[in-house]
Amino acid sequence: MSLIVMKFGGSSVGTAERIKKVAERIIASKEQGNRCVVVVSAMGDTTDELIDLSNQLTDHPPAREMDMLLTTGEQISIALLAMAIQSFGHEAVSYTGWQAGMITEPVHAKARITDIRPDRVLASLDQGKIVIVAGFQGISGDGEITTLGRGGSDTTAVAMAAAIHADYCEIYTDVDGVYSTDPRIVKCARKLDQISYDEMLELANLGAAVLHPRAVEYAKHYDVQLVVRSSFNHNEGTQVKEEAEVEHGIVVKGIALDKNVARISILEVEDTPGILAKVFTSLAKEGINVDIIVQSGTLNGKADFSFTVSSADVGKALQVIENIRPEVSYREVTSEAGLAKVSIVGAGMVSNPGVAAKMFEVISGQNVNIQMVSTSDIKVSCVVAADRANDVIIALHSAYGLDTSEQAFVGGPKERR
Ligand code: ADP
Ligand code: ASP
Ligand code: MG
């Protein structure tokens, strides 16, 4: 008998029919003698639709009310799933994030979990019930409803698994594991039997939506056994663990894509000590994440520098830079949206010279201009035009010997924003 956390993403519970299928799957696990805590996301595209609704009312939806709105999505799916399970004659109870004891920092839209008090969850398990918990949501110390960032239900699941000392955590989604790249872009992507926490964290941080980065951080920190598999079939899935076996000859393990990249350039900045600190501290204070930073050489005491932010943050970032103009002297600020970051990831890269050079060659072979580059021991990222990113990924996947002869499993269409 195991204590397990099972998480089902939006497309897994997209319709009443799908909810029934998920209910049957959970019951099957219970009947094998397991104690089950289930975390669910909002149905299908509900979260996107709620965001669209708010945008019809205002250009600047207040963060507090946005969290109030978005958390309703998960509340619908937990209630429906509990009903479905009960209709099959099994006991189930649904809990919102706050009822399940998910305490977060007092931040809207991307709060971190600070504490979990799973008393009610454990008490219901002891009563023999299947416990259904709403993903992606929590409550701050001052009693405000918060959300964990897009895709955050994975984090709810892994954090809950750590808090109740579950034997393992299963992430059920619409693909049957973690692939070498998004199988929606590369049909012959390679399914990985296992991947290390560090490689998965890098891929997730670089845009691979299959797991929320914080979920991987949690799993690594609390040593949670994590499996990614499909709710549409019974295939084995991918284990995410401390050390994954290295497949002979494979240096690049995965390729990630982030299509929401924008570049901001500040031209002819007075090149004195403290200028970069001033700019980036001001951006950080507004919660804007800066990614790749490039500074050009100095000419006549002035330098140009460029950095990337997520497309959603461009307006706010430009405003911040305008606001500090009295303290930072520069000639002009420009910005460019419609960019994408393509990254290759692999723990073996550090000891294999020429991996980055090959990436640049492959991209230029596609006649695509590389606008920015950033590297670390286990990854190389290139910023390119978003509308050519898929071609680049397909070419890289083949060049690094990752193509397989099998067709990847993808459970139904999905529009990615
Ligand atoms: P869920 O709603 O179940 O949380 P997500 O859309 O968040 O599902 O994550 C699953 C999707 O992640 C897949 O449909 C796939 O398009 C995308 N994806 C991106 N990179 C990868 C990868 N390396 N392996 C598998 N899936 C990936
Ligand atoms: N419903 C939320 C989202 O769409 C959280 C999640 O699915 O994990 O981002
Ligand atoms: Mg997800």
JSON list of C-alpha atoms in Angstrom, two decimals, residues 22 35 52 72 161 211 228 333 337 340:
[
{"chain": "A", "resi": 22, "resn": "VAL", "atom": "CA", "xyz": [-9.84, 10.40, -14.49]},
{"chain": "A", "resi": 35, "resn": "ARG", "atom": "CA", "xyz": [-4.20, 6.08, -0.38]},
{"chain": "A", "resi": 52, "resn": "ASP", "atom": "CA", "xyz": [-9.60, 37.00, -21.71]},
{"chain": "A", "resi": 72, "resn": "THR", "atom": "CA", "xyz": [-12.43, 29.70, -9.44]},
{"chain": "A", "resi": 161, "resn": "ALA", "atom": "CA", "xyz": [3.62, 15.05, -1.69]},
{"chain": "A", "resi": 211, "resn": "LEU", "atom": "CA", "xyz": [6.64, 20.59, -15.54]},
{"chain": "A", "resi": 228, "resn": "VAL", "atom": "CA", "xyz": [5.40, 12.21, -15.59]},
{"chain": "A", "resi": 333, "resn": "VAL", "atom": "CA", "xyz": [15.62, 52.90, -25.49]},
{"chain": "A", "resi": 337, "resn": "ALA", "atom": "CA", "xyz": [8.99, 41.62, -29.31]},
{"chain": "A", "resi": 340, "resn": "ALA", "atom": "CA", "xyz": [12.08, 33.20, -28.93]}
]
